Coordinates of C-alpha atoms in Angstrom, one line a residue:
Chain A
M1 CA 17.4 -32.2 -19.8
F2 CA 14.1 -31.5 -21.6
K3 CA 13.8 -28.6 -24.0
I4 CA 10.7 -26.4 -23.9
N5 CA 8.9 -26.0 -27.2
K6 CA 7.9 -22.4 -27.6
S7 CA 4.7 -23.2 -29.5
W8 CA 3.6 -25.5 -26.7
M9 CA 4.4 -22.8 -24.2
L10 CA 2.2 -20.4 -26.1
V11 CA -0.7 -22.8 -26.4
I12 CA -0.5 -23.6 -22.7
S13 CA -0.3 -20.0 -21.7
M14 CA -3.3 -19.1 -24.0
A15 CA -5.3 -22.0 -22.6
L16 CA -4.5 -20.9 -19.0
I17 CA -5.5 -17.3 -19.6
A18 CA -8.8 -18.4 -21.3
V19 CA -9.7 -20.6 -18.3
M20 CA -8.9 -17.7 -16.0
F21 CA -11.0 -15.3 -17.9
G22 CA -13.9 -17.8 -18.2
Y23 CA -13.8 -18.4 -14.4
A24 CA -13.7 -14.7 -13.7
L25 CA -16.7 -13.9 -15.9
A26 CA -18.6 -16.9 -14.6
R27 CA -18.2 -16.0 -10.9
K28 CA -21.5 -16.0 -9.0
D29 CA -22.4 -14.1 -5.9
D30 CA -23.1 -16.4 -3.0
Q31 CA -25.1 -15.8 0.2
N32 CA -22.2 -14.4 2.2
L33 CA -21.4 -10.7 2.6
T34 CA -18.4 -9.3 4.5
M35 CA -18.2 -5.7 5.7
T36 CA -15.2 -4.1 7.3
G37 CA -14.1 -0.7 8.3
S38 CA -15.3 2.4 10.2
T39 CA -16.1 2.0 13.9
T40 CA -18.5 4.9 13.5
V41 CA -20.5 3.0 10.8
L42 CA -20.3 -0.2 12.8
P43 CA -23.5 0.2 14.9
I44 CA -25.5 0.9 11.7
A45 CA -23.9 -2.1 9.9
Q46 CA -24.3 -4.4 12.8
L47 CA -28.0 -3.7 13.5
A48 CA -28.9 -3.6 9.8
A49 CA -27.1 -6.9 9.3
E50 CA -29.0 -8.5 12.2
V51 CA -32.4 -7.4 10.9
Y52 CA -31.6 -8.3 7.3
M53 CA -30.4 -11.8 8.4
D54 CA -33.6 -12.3 10.4
E55 CA -35.6 -11.5 7.3
N56 CA -33.3 -13.6 5.1
P57 CA -32.1 -16.6 7.1
E58 CA -30.1 -18.1 4.2
V59 CA -27.8 -15.1 4.2
N60 CA -24.7 -14.7 6.4
I61 CA -23.3 -11.2 6.9
S62 CA -20.0 -10.7 8.7
V63 CA -19.3 -7.2 10.2
R64 CA -16.0 -6.0 11.5
G65 CA -14.5 -2.7 12.6
G66 CA -10.9 -1.6 12.4
G67 CA -11.3 1.9 11.0
S68 CA -12.1 3.4 7.6
G69 CA -8.5 2.9 6.2
V70 CA -8.6 -0.8 7.2
G71 CA -12.0 -1.2 5.5
I72 CA -10.8 0.4 2.2
A73 CA -7.6 -1.8 2.3
A74 CA -9.9 -4.9 2.7
L75 CA -11.9 -3.8 -0.3
I76 CA -8.6 -3.5 -2.3
D77 CA -7.4 -6.9 -1.1
Q78 CA -10.9 -8.3 -2.0
T79 CA -11.3 -9.6 1.6
A80 CA -14.4 -7.5 2.1
D81 CA -17.4 -6.9 -0.2
I82 CA -18.2 -3.6 1.5
A83 CA -15.8 -1.1 3.1
N84 CA -17.5 1.0 5.7
A85 CA -16.0 4.5 5.9
S86 CA -16.7 7.7 7.8
R87 CA -14.6 9.7 5.4
A88 CA -14.4 9.9 1.6
I89 CA -11.8 7.7 -0.1
K90 CA -8.4 9.3 -0.8
T91 CA -6.8 9.7 -4.2
K92 CA -4.0 7.4 -3.3
E93 CA -6.5 4.7 -2.3
I94 CA -8.5 5.2 -5.6
V95 CA -5.3 4.7 -7.6
T96 CA -4.5 1.4 -5.8
C97 CA -8.1 0.3 -6.1
R98 CA -8.3 1.0 -9.9
E99 CA -5.0 -0.6 -10.6
K100 CA -6.1 -3.8 -8.9
G101 CA -9.4 -3.8 -10.8
I102 CA -11.5 -2.4 -8.1
D103 CA -13.8 0.5 -9.0
P104 CA -14.7 2.1 -5.6
V105 CA -18.2 3.4 -5.5
G106 CA -19.2 5.4 -2.4
N107 CA -22.8 4.7 -1.3
V108 CA -23.9 7.4 1.2
I109 CA -26.1 5.6 3.8
A110 CA -26.4 8.2 6.5
K111 CA -25.2 11.5 7.9
D112 CA -23.3 12.0 11.1
G113 CA -22.3 14.9 13.3
I114 CA -19.1 14.7 15.3
A115 CA -20.0 15.8 18.8
I116 CA -17.3 17.5 20.9
V117 CA -17.9 15.9 24.3
V118 CA -16.8 16.4 27.9
H119 CA -17.7 14.9 31.3
P120 CA -21.3 15.7 32.4
D121 CA -19.9 17.6 35.5
N122 CA -17.9 20.0 33.3
P123 CA -19.6 23.4 33.6
V124 CA -18.5 24.5 30.1
K125 CA -21.5 24.5 27.7
G126 CA -20.2 25.5 24.4
L127 CA -17.1 26.4 22.4
T128 CA -16.2 27.9 19.0
I129 CA -14.5 25.8 16.3
E130 CA -11.4 28.0 16.9
Q131 CA -11.4 27.2 20.6
V132 CA -11.6 23.5 19.9
R133 CA -8.7 23.8 17.4
D134 CA -6.7 25.7 20.0
I135 CA -7.3 23.0 22.6
Y136 CA -6.2 20.2 20.2
E137 CA -3.2 22.1 19.0
G138 CA -2.1 22.9 22.6
K139 CA -2.7 26.7 22.6
I140 CA -5.4 26.4 25.3
N141 CA -4.4 24.2 28.2
K142 CA -6.7 25.0 31.1
W143 CA -10.5 24.9 31.4
S144 CA -10.3 28.2 33.3
E145 CA -9.4 29.9 29.9
L146 CA -12.8 28.8 28.7
G147 CA -14.9 29.7 31.8
G148 CA -14.4 26.4 33.6
P149 CA -12.4 25.2 36.6
T150 CA -8.6 25.8 37.0
K151 CA -7.7 22.4 35.8
S152 CA -5.6 21.1 32.9
I153 CA -7.5 19.8 29.9
V154 CA -7.0 16.1 29.1
V155 CA -7.2 15.9 25.3
V156 CA -8.6 12.7 23.9
S157 CA -8.4 11.9 20.1
R158 CA -8.8 9.1 17.7
D159 CA -5.9 7.1 16.1
V160 CA -4.8 7.9 12.5
A161 CA -6.6 4.9 10.9
S162 CA -9.9 6.5 11.9
G163 CA -12.1 8.3 9.4
T164 CA -13.5 10.3 12.3
F165 CA -10.0 11.6 13.0
E166 CA -9.5 12.5 9.3
V167 CA -12.8 14.4 9.2
F168 CA -12.1 16.1 12.6
K169 CA -8.6 17.1 11.3
E170 CA -10.2 18.6 8.1
L171 CA -13.1 20.4 9.7
I172 CA -11.7 21.5 13.0
L173 CA -7.9 21.4 12.8
E174 CA -7.9 22.5 9.1
G175 CA -4.9 20.2 8.5
G176 CA -3.0 21.1 11.7
K177 CA -1.7 18.5 14.0
T178 CA -2.9 17.3 17.4
R179 CA -0.9 18.2 20.5
E180 CA 1.8 15.8 21.5
D181 CA 0.2 14.7 24.8
A182 CA -3.2 13.8 23.4
V183 CA -4.5 10.4 24.3
M184 CA -5.1 8.5 21.0
L185 CA -7.8 5.8 21.1
A186 CA -8.9 3.2 18.6
S187 CA -12.7 3.6 18.7
N188 CA -15.6 5.9 19.3
K189 CA -16.6 3.6 22.2
A190 CA -13.2 3.9 23.8
V191 CA -13.3 7.7 23.6
A192 CA -16.8 7.9 25.1
T193 CA -15.8 5.6 28.0
T194 CA -12.7 7.6 28.7
I195 CA -14.6 10.9 28.7
A196 CA -17.2 9.5 31.0
Q197 CA -14.5 8.4 33.4
T198 CA -12.3 11.5 33.2
Q199 CA -13.7 14.7 34.6
D200 CA -11.2 17.1 32.9
A201 CA -11.2 15.4 29.5
I202 CA -12.4 16.5 26.1
G203 CA -13.0 14.3 23.1
Y204 CA -15.0 13.8 19.9
I205 CA -17.4 11.0 18.9
G206 CA -20.0 10.2 16.3
L207 CA -23.6 11.1 17.3
G208 CA -24.4 7.4 17.5
Y209 CA -22.2 7.1 20.5
M210 CA -23.8 9.9 22.5
S211 CA -25.3 8.9 25.9
D212 CA -26.0 10.4 29.3
A213 CA -22.5 9.4 30.4
V214 CA -21.0 12.3 28.3
K215 CA -22.0 15.9 27.6
A216 CA -22.1 17.3 24.1
L217 CA -20.9 20.9 23.7
E218 CA -22.6 23.5 21.5
I219 CA -20.2 24.4 18.7
D220 CA -20.5 28.0 17.4
G221 CA -23.8 28.1 19.3
V222 CA -25.3 25.0 17.8
M223 CA -26.0 21.8 19.7
P224 CA -25.2 18.6 17.7
T225 CA -28.5 16.8 17.2
N226 CA -30.0 14.8 14.3
A227 CA -32.1 17.8 13.4
T228 CA -29.2 20.3 13.3
V229 CA -27.0 17.9 11.3
A230 CA -29.9 17.2 8.9
S231 CA -30.6 20.9 8.4
G232 CA -26.9 21.7 7.9
E233 CA -26.9 24.0 10.8
Y234 CA -24.3 22.0 12.7
K235 CA -21.1 22.3 10.7
V236 CA -19.0 19.5 12.2
A237 CA -20.8 16.9 10.1
R238 CA -20.0 14.3 7.4
P239 CA -21.7 11.7 5.3
L240 CA -21.2 8.0 6.1
Y241 CA -20.3 5.6 3.3
M242 CA -20.4 2.0 2.3
Y243 CA -17.9 1.5 -0.5
T244 CA -18.5 -1.3 -3.0
N245 CA -16.5 -2.5 -6.0
G246 CA -18.5 -0.9 -8.8
K247 CA -22.2 -0.3 -8.5
P248 CA -23.6 -2.7 -5.9
K249 CA -24.7 -6.1 -7.3
G250 CA -26.3 -9.2 -5.9
L251 CA -26.4 -9.5 -2.2
A252 CA -24.5 -6.2 -1.6
K253 CA -27.2 -4.4 -3.7
D254 CA -30.0 -6.1 -1.8
F255 CA -28.5 -5.2 1.5
L256 CA -27.9 -1.6 0.5
D257 CA -31.4 -1.3 -0.9
F258 CA -32.7 -2.5 2.4
L259 CA -30.5 0.0 4.3
M260 CA -31.9 2.8 2.0
S261 CA -35.5 1.7 2.5
K262 CA -37.8 3.2 5.1
E263 CA -37.0 0.3 7.4
G264 CA -33.3 0.6 6.9
Q265 CA -33.2 4.4 7.5
E266 CA -35.2 3.8 10.7
I267 CA -32.3 1.6 11.9
V268 CA -29.9 4.5 11.1
E269 CA -32.0 6.7 13.3
E270 CA -32.5 4.1 16.0
V271 CA -28.7 3.8 16.5
G272 CA -28.4 7.6 16.8
F273 CA -27.3 8.7 13.3
V274 CA -29.1 11.0 10.9
P275 CA -31.1 9.3 8.2
L276 CA -31.0 10.5 4.6
Q277 CA -34.8 10.4 4.4
K278 CA -37.6 10.4 6.8
Chain B
M1 CA 31.9 -4.5 10.7
D2 CA 32.6 -1.2 12.5
K3 CA 30.7 0.6 9.7
K4 CA 27.7 -1.7 10.2
I5 CA 27.7 -1.1 14.0
N6 CA 27.9 2.7 13.3
I7 CA 25.0 2.6 10.9
L8 CA 22.9 0.6 13.4
L9 CA 23.8 3.0 16.2
I10 CA 22.9 6.0 14.1
C11 CA 19.5 4.4 13.2
M12 CA 18.8 3.7 16.9
C13 CA 19.7 7.2 17.9
V14 CA 17.4 8.6 15.2
V15 CA 14.5 6.5 16.4
L16 CA 15.2 7.4 20.1
V17 CA 15.5 11.1 19.4
S18 CA 12.4 11.0 17.2
S19 CA 10.3 9.8 20.2
S20 CA 10.5 13.3 21.5
F21 CA 9.0 14.8 18.3
A22 CA 5.3 15.3 17.7
G23 CA 4.0 13.3 14.8
E24 CA 2.9 9.9 13.8
S25 CA 5.2 6.9 13.6
K26 CA 4.7 3.5 12.0
F27 CA 7.2 0.6 12.1
F28 CA 7.4 -2.1 9.5
G29 CA 9.4 -5.3 9.4
E30 CA 9.8 -7.9 6.7
N31 CA 11.9 -11.1 6.6
W32 CA 12.6 -13.4 3.6
F33 CA 14.0 -16.8 4.5
R34 CA 14.9 -18.6 1.2
Y35 CA 16.0 -22.0 0.0
T36 CA 17.7 -22.0 -3.4
Q37 CA 18.7 -24.9 -5.5
E38 CA 20.4 -24.2 -8.8
R39 CA 21.3 -26.9 -11.4
Y40 CA 23.3 -26.5 -14.6
D41 CA 24.3 -29.3 -17.0
G42 CA 23.1 -32.0 -14.7
K43 CA 25.1 -30.7 -11.7
T44 CA 23.9 -29.0 -8.5
E45 CA 25.6 -25.6 -8.5
A46 CA 23.9 -24.3 -5.4
S47 CA 21.8 -25.8 -2.6
E48 CA 21.5 -23.3 0.2
F49 CA 19.4 -21.6 2.9
G50 CA 19.8 -17.9 3.4
V51 CA 18.2 -14.8 5.0
E52 CA 17.8 -12.9 1.8
R53 CA 16.2 -9.8 3.3
I54 CA 15.3 -8.3 6.6
Y55 CA 13.8 -4.9 6.2
L56 CA 13.2 -2.7 9.2
R57 CA 11.4 0.5 8.3
W58 CA 10.3 3.6 10.2
N59 CA 7.7 5.9 8.6
Y60 CA 7.4 9.2 10.3
V61 CA 4.6 11.7 9.5
Q62 CA 5.4 15.1 11.0
N63 CA 2.2 16.6 9.6
D64 CA 0.1 16.5 6.5
N65 CA 2.9 18.2 4.5
L66 CA 6.0 16.5 5.8
E67 CA 6.8 12.8 6.1
S68 CA 10.0 10.7 6.1
R69 CA 11.1 7.1 5.8
I70 CA 14.2 5.2 6.9
T71 CA 14.6 1.5 5.9
T72 CA 17.5 -0.7 6.8
E73 CA 18.2 -3.8 4.8
L74 CA 20.0 -6.8 6.4
F75 CA 20.8 -10.0 4.7
S76 CA 22.9 -13.1 5.4
S77 CA 23.6 -15.9 2.8
D78 CA 26.5 -17.8 1.4
K79 CA 26.2 -15.8 -1.9
D80 CA 27.7 -12.6 -0.5
A81 CA 31.2 -13.3 0.7
D82 CA 31.7 -9.6 1.7
A83 CA 28.7 -9.8 4.1
N84 CA 30.8 -11.7 6.6
G85 CA 27.9 -13.2 8.5
A86 CA 25.4 -10.3 7.9
G87 CA 25.3 -7.5 5.4
L88 CA 23.7 -4.2 6.2
K89 CA 22.5 -1.4 3.8
I90 CA 20.4 1.7 4.1
K91 CA 17.6 1.2 1.6
D92 CA 15.4 4.2 2.1
A93 CA 16.3 7.5 3.7
Y94 CA 14.1 10.3 2.4
V95 CA 11.8 13.2 3.2
K96 CA 8.7 14.0 1.3
F97 CA 7.4 17.5 1.1
K98 CA 3.7 17.6 0.3
G99 CA 1.3 20.5 -0.3
I100 CA 3.6 22.3 -2.7
I101 CA 2.3 20.5 -5.8
P102 CA -1.5 19.7 -5.9
E103 CA -2.0 16.0 -5.2
G104 CA 1.8 15.5 -5.3
D105 CA 5.1 15.6 -3.5
I106 CA 8.8 16.4 -3.8
C107 CA 10.9 13.6 -2.5
V108 CA 14.5 14.1 -1.5
G109 CA 17.0 11.5 -0.4
L110 CA 17.7 7.8 -1.0
Q111 CA 14.5 6.7 -2.7
K112 CA 12.8 4.3 -5.1
N113 CA 13.9 4.1 -8.8
Y114 CA 10.8 5.2 -10.8
F115 CA 11.5 3.2 -13.9
G116 CA 9.2 0.5 -15.2
R117 CA 7.5 -1.2 -12.3
V118 CA 10.6 -1.5 -10.1
Y119 CA 9.1 1.0 -7.6
D120 CA 6.1 -1.1 -6.7
W121 CA 7.3 -4.6 -7.7
E122 CA 6.1 -6.9 -4.8
Y123 CA 8.3 -9.9 -5.7
W124 CA 5.3 -12.2 -6.1
P125 CA 7.4 -14.4 -8.4
I126 CA 10.5 -14.0 -6.1
E127 CA 12.5 -12.9 -9.2
K128 CA 13.2 -9.2 -9.7
A129 CA 11.3 -6.8 -12.0
M130 CA 12.6 -6.6 -15.6
G131 CA 14.4 -3.3 -15.3
E132 CA 16.5 -4.5 -12.3
R133 CA 16.9 -8.1 -13.5
Y134 CA 18.5 -7.1 -16.8
G135 CA 20.6 -4.4 -15.3
V136 CA 18.8 -1.4 -16.9
I137 CA 18.8 0.3 -13.5
N138 CA 21.4 -0.4 -10.8
G139 CA 19.1 -1.4 -7.9
S140 CA 15.6 -0.6 -6.8
R141 CA 16.8 2.5 -4.9
D142 CA 19.0 5.5 -5.7
Y143 CA 20.1 8.8 -4.3
G144 CA 18.3 11.7 -5.8
V145 CA 15.4 14.1 -6.0
S146 CA 12.0 13.4 -7.5
V147 CA 8.7 15.2 -8.2
G148 CA 5.5 13.4 -8.7
G149 CA 1.9 12.9 -7.8
Y150 CA -1.5 11.6 -8.7
I151 CA -3.6 12.3 -11.8
P152 CA -6.9 13.8 -10.5
K153 CA -9.7 11.4 -9.7
G154 CA -7.3 8.5 -9.4
Y155 CA -6.6 8.1 -13.1
G156 CA -2.9 7.4 -12.5
T157 CA 0.4 8.7 -11.3
W158 CA 3.4 10.6 -12.7
R159 CA 7.0 11.2 -11.6
L160 CA 10.2 12.9 -12.7
E161 CA 13.4 11.9 -11.1
A162 CA 17.1 12.9 -11.1
V163 CA 19.5 10.3 -9.5
N164 CA 23.1 9.4 -9.3
G165 CA 22.4 6.4 -11.6
E166 CA 24.6 3.9 -9.6
G167 CA 22.0 2.5 -7.3
Y168 CA 22.0 2.4 -3.5
K169 CA 24.4 -0.6 -3.4
K170 CA 27.4 1.2 -4.9
S171 CA 27.9 4.1 -2.5
G172 CA 31.5 4.7 -2.0
G173 CA 32.4 3.8 -5.6
K174 CA 33.4 6.3 -8.3
I175 CA 32.3 9.9 -7.9
N176 CA 29.6 10.4 -10.4
T177 CA 29.7 13.6 -12.6
E178 CA 26.7 12.6 -14.7
L179 CA 23.2 12.4 -13.2
G180 CA 20.6 10.0 -14.5
Y181 CA 17.1 11.2 -15.4
M182 CA 13.9 9.3 -15.3
A183 CA 10.2 9.9 -16.2
D184 CA 7.3 7.6 -15.4
L185 CA 3.7 7.9 -16.3
R186 CA 1.0 5.4 -15.2
V187 CA -2.6 5.8 -16.5
I188 CA -5.6 3.8 -15.4
P189 CA -8.4 4.7 -17.9
V190 CA -10.8 2.1 -16.4
A191 CA -10.5 0.1 -13.2
G192 CA -8.4 -2.9 -13.8
L193 CA -6.6 -1.6 -17.0
T194 CA -3.2 0.1 -16.4
L195 CA -1.1 1.6 -19.1
A196 CA 2.4 2.7 -18.1
G197 CA 5.5 4.0 -19.6
S198 CA 9.0 5.0 -18.4
F199 CA 12.1 6.5 -19.7
I200 CA 15.6 6.7 -18.4
K201 CA 18.7 8.5 -19.6
D202 CA 22.0 8.2 -17.9
N203 CA 25.7 8.4 -18.8
V204 CA 27.7 5.8 -16.9
E205 CA 31.4 6.1 -16.5
N206 CA 33.3 3.0 -17.7
A207 CA 36.6 1.5 -16.6
F208 CA 38.5 3.7 -19.0
G209 CA 37.0 6.9 -17.6
N210 CA 34.8 7.4 -20.7
F211 CA 31.0 7.7 -20.5
N212 CA 28.8 5.0 -21.8
K213 CA 25.4 5.9 -23.1
K214 CA 22.4 4.5 -21.3
M215 CA 18.9 5.2 -22.6
Y216 CA 16.0 2.9 -22.1
Y217 CA 12.2 3.0 -22.4
T218 CA 9.5 0.6 -21.3
G219 CA 5.8 0.1 -21.8
L220 CA 3.6 -1.9 -19.6
L221 CA 0.0 -3.1 -19.7
R222 CA -1.7 -4.6 -16.7
F223 CA -5.1 -6.2 -16.6
A224 CA -6.6 -7.0 -13.2
R225 CA -10.1 -8.3 -12.6
G226 CA -11.3 -10.5 -9.7
P227 CA -8.8 -13.3 -9.3
I228 CA -6.9 -12.4 -12.5
D229 CA -3.8 -10.2 -12.7
V230 CA -1.8 -10.2 -15.9
W231 CA 1.2 -8.0 -16.6
V232 CA 2.8 -7.5 -20.1
Q233 CA 5.9 -5.4 -20.4
Y234 CA 8.2 -4.4 -23.2
L235 CA 11.7 -3.0 -22.5
G236 CA 14.1 -1.6 -25.0
G237 CA 17.0 0.8 -25.3
E238 CA 20.7 1.4 -26.0
Y239 CA 23.8 1.0 -24.0
G240 CA 27.6 1.6 -24.5
D241 CA 29.7 3.7 -26.9
P242 CA 27.7 6.9 -27.6
D243 CA 28.7 6.8 -31.3
D244 CA 27.9 3.1 -31.7
P245 CA 25.6 2.0 -28.9
T246 CA 24.3 -1.6 -28.5
A247 CA 20.6 -1.9 -28.9
Q248 CA 18.8 -4.2 -26.4
M249 CA 15.2 -5.4 -26.0
G250 CA 13.1 -7.8 -24.1
Y251 CA 9.6 -8.5 -22.9
M252 CA 7.7 -10.2 -20.1
V253 CA 4.4 -11.8 -19.6
F254 CA 3.4 -12.4 -16.0
P255 CA -0.1 -13.8 -15.2
K256 CA -1.2 -14.4 -11.6
F257 CA -4.4 -16.2 -10.6
S258 CA -6.0 -16.3 -7.1
L259 CA -7.8 -19.5 -6.1
K260 CA -9.2 -17.9 -2.9
D261 CA -12.8 -17.4 -4.2
L262 CA -12.8 -20.7 -6.0
T263 CA -11.5 -22.9 -3.2
G264 CA -11.4 -20.8 0.0
I265 CA -7.7 -21.4 0.2
D266 CA -5.6 -18.2 0.0
L267 CA -3.4 -19.5 -2.8
E268 CA -2.1 -17.7 -6.0
L269 CA -0.8 -19.6 -9.0
M270 CA 1.5 -17.7 -11.3
G271 CA 3.7 -18.0 -14.4
R272 CA 6.2 -15.7 -16.0
F273 CA 7.8 -15.7 -19.4
D274 CA 10.7 -13.3 -20.2
F275 CA 12.9 -12.8 -23.2
W276 CA 15.9 -10.6 -23.1
D277 CA 18.2 -9.8 -26.0
P278 CA 21.3 -8.0 -24.8
N279 CA 22.4 -7.2 -28.4
T280 CA 19.8 -7.1 -31.1
D281 CA 22.4 -7.1 -33.8
A282 CA 23.9 -10.4 -32.6
D283 CA 22.2 -13.7 -33.2
D284 CA 21.4 -16.3 -30.6
D285 CA 22.7 -14.2 -27.6
G286 CA 19.3 -13.8 -25.9
A287 CA 17.8 -15.8 -23.0
Y288 CA 14.4 -16.9 -22.0
L289 CA 13.0 -17.1 -18.5
Y290 CA 10.3 -19.7 -17.9
L291 CA 8.8 -19.5 -14.4
V292 CA 5.9 -21.3 -12.6
G293 CA 5.1 -21.1 -8.9
F294 CA 2.6 -20.3 -6.2
N295 CA 2.1 -18.0 -3.2
Y296 CA 0.3 -19.4 -0.2
F297 CA -0.8 -17.0 2.4
F298 CA -0.9 -18.4 6.0
S299 CA -2.2 -15.0 7.0
R300 CA -2.2 -11.5 5.5
E301 CA -0.8 -8.5 7.3
A302 CA -3.5 -6.2 8.6
K303 CA -3.0 -3.4 11.2
G304 CA -0.3 -4.9 13.3
A305 CA -1.1 -8.6 12.7
P306 CA 1.8 -10.4 10.9
G307 CA 1.4 -11.6 7.4
V308 CA 3.1 -14.9 6.6
M309 CA 3.4 -16.5 3.2
L310 CA 5.1 -19.3 1.4
Q311 CA 6.4 -18.7 -2.1
V312 CA 7.6 -21.6 -4.3
V313 CA 9.0 -21.0 -7.7
L314 CA 10.6 -23.2 -10.4
D315 CA 12.4 -21.3 -13.1
R316 CA 14.5 -22.0 -16.1
S317 CA 16.9 -19.6 -17.8
Q318 CA 17.2 -21.0 -21.3
P319 CA 19.8 -19.4 -23.6
E320 CA 18.5 -18.7 -27.0
L321 CA 21.3 -20.7 -28.6
S322 CA 19.5 -24.0 -29.3
D323 CA 22.1 -26.4 -27.9
A324 CA 23.1 -24.4 -24.8
E325 CA 22.2 -25.9 -21.5
P326 CA 19.6 -24.1 -19.3
V327 CA 20.1 -23.1 -15.7
D328 CA 17.3 -24.5 -13.5
K329 CA 16.4 -23.0 -10.2
I330 CA 14.0 -24.0 -7.4
M331 CA 13.3 -21.4 -4.8
A332 CA 11.1 -21.7 -1.7
Q333 CA 10.7 -18.7 0.5
L334 CA 9.0 -18.0 3.8
R335 CA 8.1 -14.3 3.9
W336 CA 7.0 -12.7 7.1
E337 CA 5.9 -9.1 7.6
W338 CA 4.3 -6.9 10.2
T339 CA 3.3 -3.3 10.6
T340 CA 2.5 -1.5 13.8
P341 CA -0.6 0.6 13.9
A342 CA 0.3 4.3 13.5
W343 CA 0.6 6.2 16.7
T344 CA 1.3 9.8 17.7
N345 CA 4.4 10.4 19.8

């Protein structure tokens, strides 16, 4: 049986650590960029990536959804270069990031309003924030209590991995919980489709998912539009983020610079969100 | 066996009853299937397959200020004769109250031991964390109450804990009249650099009905950047007769290096070097641990998709005494885990 010489062990360990440090410092960014996370941010990321790749054919950008929480987890695991998020990062996530050598920097790329939507045939035109809260907490159960038909309200919500859900919970529910029988869906698109197909339903989606198939309600007398979100008049609004590890560098910086340029912000507006600058 | 069946039935009832509650549930499963070969003095002392762990966990979030966790641990291997085919333990059973302390919580029940890094040790080198490996704490979980939280802006964590001190595996043993106390602080001044320290004070009743002193402290430095993750830990303290305790000390260096960026293969290489001296006043009674190994990820767990990894480790426990024979161990472990997406009942 061989004996391990402690001096040799030390030399080998030091050499291994030196090689590891050398490699880490010498890492170079390549031409691939991976983005994962919020389904709200997804349309912006997808269209911006397509346009950017058309202009830079040597670049490959991969865009995935999954929810804001999934995106931040991917940034922590270093399986994504950019985490798309429709909510701010949580303290617990910051601690995990920092411990693993990730310095999460939130780059605000657009603003978004969360529209409270119903079926186009629903006669109700507007609600107060308190009424929306009462609906989602199960205190209001019939449309007739709100000037609508004598029918039960079908409450549609987002799943808990969703940043939109987190923001809705903070701004509307003020920390309260959604009623037990709410239908929980995994994406903005799924919510919009369900509302379009269910006459008595109510749900909430990012402005980028608005279409003629659903009707947005006025909230506290203000209709959710790009203009009212930009002016701050519409209160159920939030910034949209792309989180990077440290200040953006290399390809991630180029892409974010593109997104913040006039051309990039036009893409934001084109897919229905509120640009940071005109 | 009746006891095991009763525990399982209780767990099933809790889960079934919970389905009528409002709140968010998440289920988690983990399975460690391990081959171990152990050699000493040229002879094979062990060569066996075993199911080292099956964890089944239910996380239930009632609302932003109230959440709970129940974890059952099952295992089956030749090592544990009492298991009689399969052993079953309750590993977690706690409720966390949030919103009372800013950015923090009060945790009540069978919960993690917040000493050293036992509480977030992910068993990357298969072997246990220092505090548990060298018997400073009796298991990774204990019955008690803890208060803790986050330092603002993500600069770290803190926790204070009072526990039985006997660990979760020794329920049904002697009735404890002396609680153990722990304090843990983790500071992350810059991303990638973690400084942590813990303290434990416990009086443990010995076979003669007297209380042994138990007081340990540990300091840890972790550096993580890109593919590199290096942990350095010092552990020291006193144990035994309160008037004449035995001083103990040890340290660990644990580097890990990911080859994923370099090769595209999701492979981590790692090493570990420990020294533990159970009595600093005695000569040549310490032991070294030399470990090399790798973790290969077939897939990583993400939102319901299973994560599957192969862990292979070669380690040698070498007594400090120069002519003593080492114990060599080869361990290969297939580890499989999954998490369901959270849903509202």
